[in-house]
Short mmCIF file of C-alpha atoms in Angstrom, two decimals:
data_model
loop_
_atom_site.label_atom_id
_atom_site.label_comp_id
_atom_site.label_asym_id
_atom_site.label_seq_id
_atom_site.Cartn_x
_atom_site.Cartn_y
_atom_site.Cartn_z
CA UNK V 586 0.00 0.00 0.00
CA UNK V 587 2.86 2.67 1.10
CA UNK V 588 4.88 1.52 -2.26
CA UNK V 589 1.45 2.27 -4.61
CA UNK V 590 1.53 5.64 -2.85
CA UNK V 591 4.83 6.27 -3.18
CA UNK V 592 4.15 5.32 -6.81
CA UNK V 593 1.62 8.00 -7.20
CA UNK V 594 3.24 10.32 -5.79
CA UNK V 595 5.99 10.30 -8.33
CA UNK V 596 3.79 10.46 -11.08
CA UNK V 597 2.63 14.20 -10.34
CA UNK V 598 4.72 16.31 -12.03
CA UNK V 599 6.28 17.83 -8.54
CA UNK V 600 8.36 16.57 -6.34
CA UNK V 601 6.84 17.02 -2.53
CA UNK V 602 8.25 19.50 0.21
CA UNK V 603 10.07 16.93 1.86
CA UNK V 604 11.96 14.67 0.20
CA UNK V 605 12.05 10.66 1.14
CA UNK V 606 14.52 8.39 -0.02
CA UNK V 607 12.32 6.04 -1.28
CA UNK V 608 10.60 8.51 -3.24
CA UNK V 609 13.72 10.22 -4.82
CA UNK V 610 14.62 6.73 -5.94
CA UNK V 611 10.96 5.81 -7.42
CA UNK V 612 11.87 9.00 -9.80
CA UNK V 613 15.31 7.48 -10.67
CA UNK V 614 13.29 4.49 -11.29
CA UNK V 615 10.58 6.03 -13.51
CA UNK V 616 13.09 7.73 -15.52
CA UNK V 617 10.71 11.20 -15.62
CA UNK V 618 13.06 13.94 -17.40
CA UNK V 619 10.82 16.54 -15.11
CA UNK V 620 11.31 15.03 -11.93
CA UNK V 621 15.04 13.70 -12.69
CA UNK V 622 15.38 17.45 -13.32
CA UNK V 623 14.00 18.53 -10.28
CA UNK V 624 15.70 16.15 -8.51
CA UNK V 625 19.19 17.33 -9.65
CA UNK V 626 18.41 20.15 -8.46
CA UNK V 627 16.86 19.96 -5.28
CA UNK V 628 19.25 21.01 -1.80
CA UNK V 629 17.72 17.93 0.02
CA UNK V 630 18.56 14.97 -2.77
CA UNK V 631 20.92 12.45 -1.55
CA UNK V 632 24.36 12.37 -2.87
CA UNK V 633 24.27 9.64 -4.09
CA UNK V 634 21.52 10.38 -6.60
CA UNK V 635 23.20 13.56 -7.72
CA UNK V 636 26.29 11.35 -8.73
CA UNK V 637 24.52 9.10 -10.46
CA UNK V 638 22.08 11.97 -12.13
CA UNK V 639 25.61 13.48 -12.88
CA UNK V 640 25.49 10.75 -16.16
CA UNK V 641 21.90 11.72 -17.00
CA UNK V 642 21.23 11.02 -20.83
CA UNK V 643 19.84 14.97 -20.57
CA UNK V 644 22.02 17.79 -20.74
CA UNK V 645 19.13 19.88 -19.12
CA UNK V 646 19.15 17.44 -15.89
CA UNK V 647 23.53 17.42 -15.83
CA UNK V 648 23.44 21.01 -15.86
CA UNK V 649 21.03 20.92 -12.78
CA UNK V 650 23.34 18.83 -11.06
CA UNK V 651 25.99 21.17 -12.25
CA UNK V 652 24.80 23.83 -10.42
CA UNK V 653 23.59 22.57 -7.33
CA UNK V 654 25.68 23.15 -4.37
CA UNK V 655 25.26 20.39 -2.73
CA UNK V 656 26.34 18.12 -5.69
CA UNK V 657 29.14 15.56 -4.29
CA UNK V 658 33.05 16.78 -5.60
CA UNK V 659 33.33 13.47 -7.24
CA UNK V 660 29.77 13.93 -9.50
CA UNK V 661 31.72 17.26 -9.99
CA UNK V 662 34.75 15.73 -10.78
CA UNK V 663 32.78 13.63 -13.99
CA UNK V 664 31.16 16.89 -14.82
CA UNK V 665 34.52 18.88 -15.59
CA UNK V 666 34.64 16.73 -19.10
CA UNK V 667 30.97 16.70 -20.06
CA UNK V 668 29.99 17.22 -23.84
CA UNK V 669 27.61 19.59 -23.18
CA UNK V 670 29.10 23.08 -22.62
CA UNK V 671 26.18 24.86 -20.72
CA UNK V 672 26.91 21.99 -18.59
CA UNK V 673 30.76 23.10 -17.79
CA UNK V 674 29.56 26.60 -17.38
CA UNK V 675 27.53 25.76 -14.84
CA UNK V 676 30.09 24.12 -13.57
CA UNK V 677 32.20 26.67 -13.87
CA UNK V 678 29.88 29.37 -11.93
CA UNK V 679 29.19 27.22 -8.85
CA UNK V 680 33.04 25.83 -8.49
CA UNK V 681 34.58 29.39 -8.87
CA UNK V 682 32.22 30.82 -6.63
CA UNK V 683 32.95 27.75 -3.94
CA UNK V 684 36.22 27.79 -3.44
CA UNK V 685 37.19 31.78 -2.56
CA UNK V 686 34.72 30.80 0.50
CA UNK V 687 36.65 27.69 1.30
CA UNK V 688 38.73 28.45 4.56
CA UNK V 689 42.11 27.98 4.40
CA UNK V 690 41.46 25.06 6.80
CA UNK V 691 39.01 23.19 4.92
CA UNK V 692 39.99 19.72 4.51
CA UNK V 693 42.81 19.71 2.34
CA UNK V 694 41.84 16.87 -0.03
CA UNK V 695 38.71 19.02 -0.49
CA UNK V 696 40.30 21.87 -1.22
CA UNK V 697 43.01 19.92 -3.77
CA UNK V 698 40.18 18.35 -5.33
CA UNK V 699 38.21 21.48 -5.98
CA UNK V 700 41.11 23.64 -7.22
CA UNK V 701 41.67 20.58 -9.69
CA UNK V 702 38.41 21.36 -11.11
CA UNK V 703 38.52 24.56 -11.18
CA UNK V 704 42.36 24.37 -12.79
CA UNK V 705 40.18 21.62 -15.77
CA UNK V 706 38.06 24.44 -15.64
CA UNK V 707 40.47 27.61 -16.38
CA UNK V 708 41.70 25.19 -19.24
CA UNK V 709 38.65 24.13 -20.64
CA UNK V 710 38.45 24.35 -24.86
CA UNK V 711 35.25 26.68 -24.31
CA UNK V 712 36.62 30.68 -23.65
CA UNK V 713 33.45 30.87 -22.11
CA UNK V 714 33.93 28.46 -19.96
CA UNK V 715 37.08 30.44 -19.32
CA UNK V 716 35.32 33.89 -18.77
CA UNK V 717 33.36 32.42 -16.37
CA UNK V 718 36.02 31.21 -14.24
CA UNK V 719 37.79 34.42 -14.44
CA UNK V 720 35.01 36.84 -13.66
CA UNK V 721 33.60 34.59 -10.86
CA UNK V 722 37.22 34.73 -9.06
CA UNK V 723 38.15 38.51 -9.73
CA UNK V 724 37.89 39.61 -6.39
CA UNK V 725 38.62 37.18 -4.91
CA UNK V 726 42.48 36.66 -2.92
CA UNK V 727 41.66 32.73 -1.91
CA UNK V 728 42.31 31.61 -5.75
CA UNK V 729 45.53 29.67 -6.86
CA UNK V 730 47.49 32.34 -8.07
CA UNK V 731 48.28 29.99 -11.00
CA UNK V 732 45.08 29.98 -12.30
CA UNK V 733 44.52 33.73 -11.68
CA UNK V 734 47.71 34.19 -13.66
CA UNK V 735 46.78 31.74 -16.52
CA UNK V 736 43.13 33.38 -17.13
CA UNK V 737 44.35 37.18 -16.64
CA UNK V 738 47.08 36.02 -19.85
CA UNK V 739 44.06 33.91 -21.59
CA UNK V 740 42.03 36.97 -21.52
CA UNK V 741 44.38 39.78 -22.22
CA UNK V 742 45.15 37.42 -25.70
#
């Protein structure tokens, strides 16, 4: 009985308020490009699900996952090489505005892992890509200097 409502529930074409596991996995399971979308980009979705959302068939549900905050550094990781560019700009926006709020204490396999990206990132084929790095991390003093170097040269070419 609690599985058929579950069921229903994931039908609809929203998500509800508060977000079970089971229910986040019944829209995995249902393969809904609306809810898999909404799921990407929900605050409350379990790692997990972002990762594996992170190798959506949609571009549209990658780039939610993209931009959520609370998407796990290794679904970010995959990201950094996706073929969808809106996707890596995204990507782009959210990493380079993460790590000048990073204190210098964070973990530091965190931190090495999200400089990484953002160092893919600075390098990426896309100069929009680029220009998105570069004008997220301006102002910012917490940035490699490498990378700040690297785009202010990319730029000025």
């Amino acid at each position: 009985m609690l599985k058929k409502l579950l069921g229903q529930l994931t039908f609809g074409k929203k998500l509800p308020d508060s977000l079970e596991y089971e229910t986040a996995r019944n829209v995995l399971e249902k393969n809904k490009l609306a809810q898999r979308t909404e799921l990407a980009g929900r605050s409350d979705s379990p790692p997990e699900m972002l990762y594996y959302l992170a190798k959506d068939e949609s571009a549209k549900v990658r780039r939610k996952v993209a931009e959520n905050p609370r998407t796990p550094i290794q679904a970010d990781e995959l990201l950094t090489d996706d073929r969808d560019d809106e996707v890596r700009c995204e990507l782009a926006r959210k990493i380079s505005r993460l790590i000048p709020g990073l204190p210098e204490d964070a973990q530091i396999k965190l931190r090495e892992r999200m400089e990484a990206i953002l160092e893919k990132l600075a390098d990426d084929h896309l100069p929009r890509v680029r220009q998105i790095v570069a004008e997220e991390i301006r102002h910012s003093d917490n940035v490699p200097k490498s990378i700040a170097l690297r785009l202010a040269r990319d730029l000025e070419a």
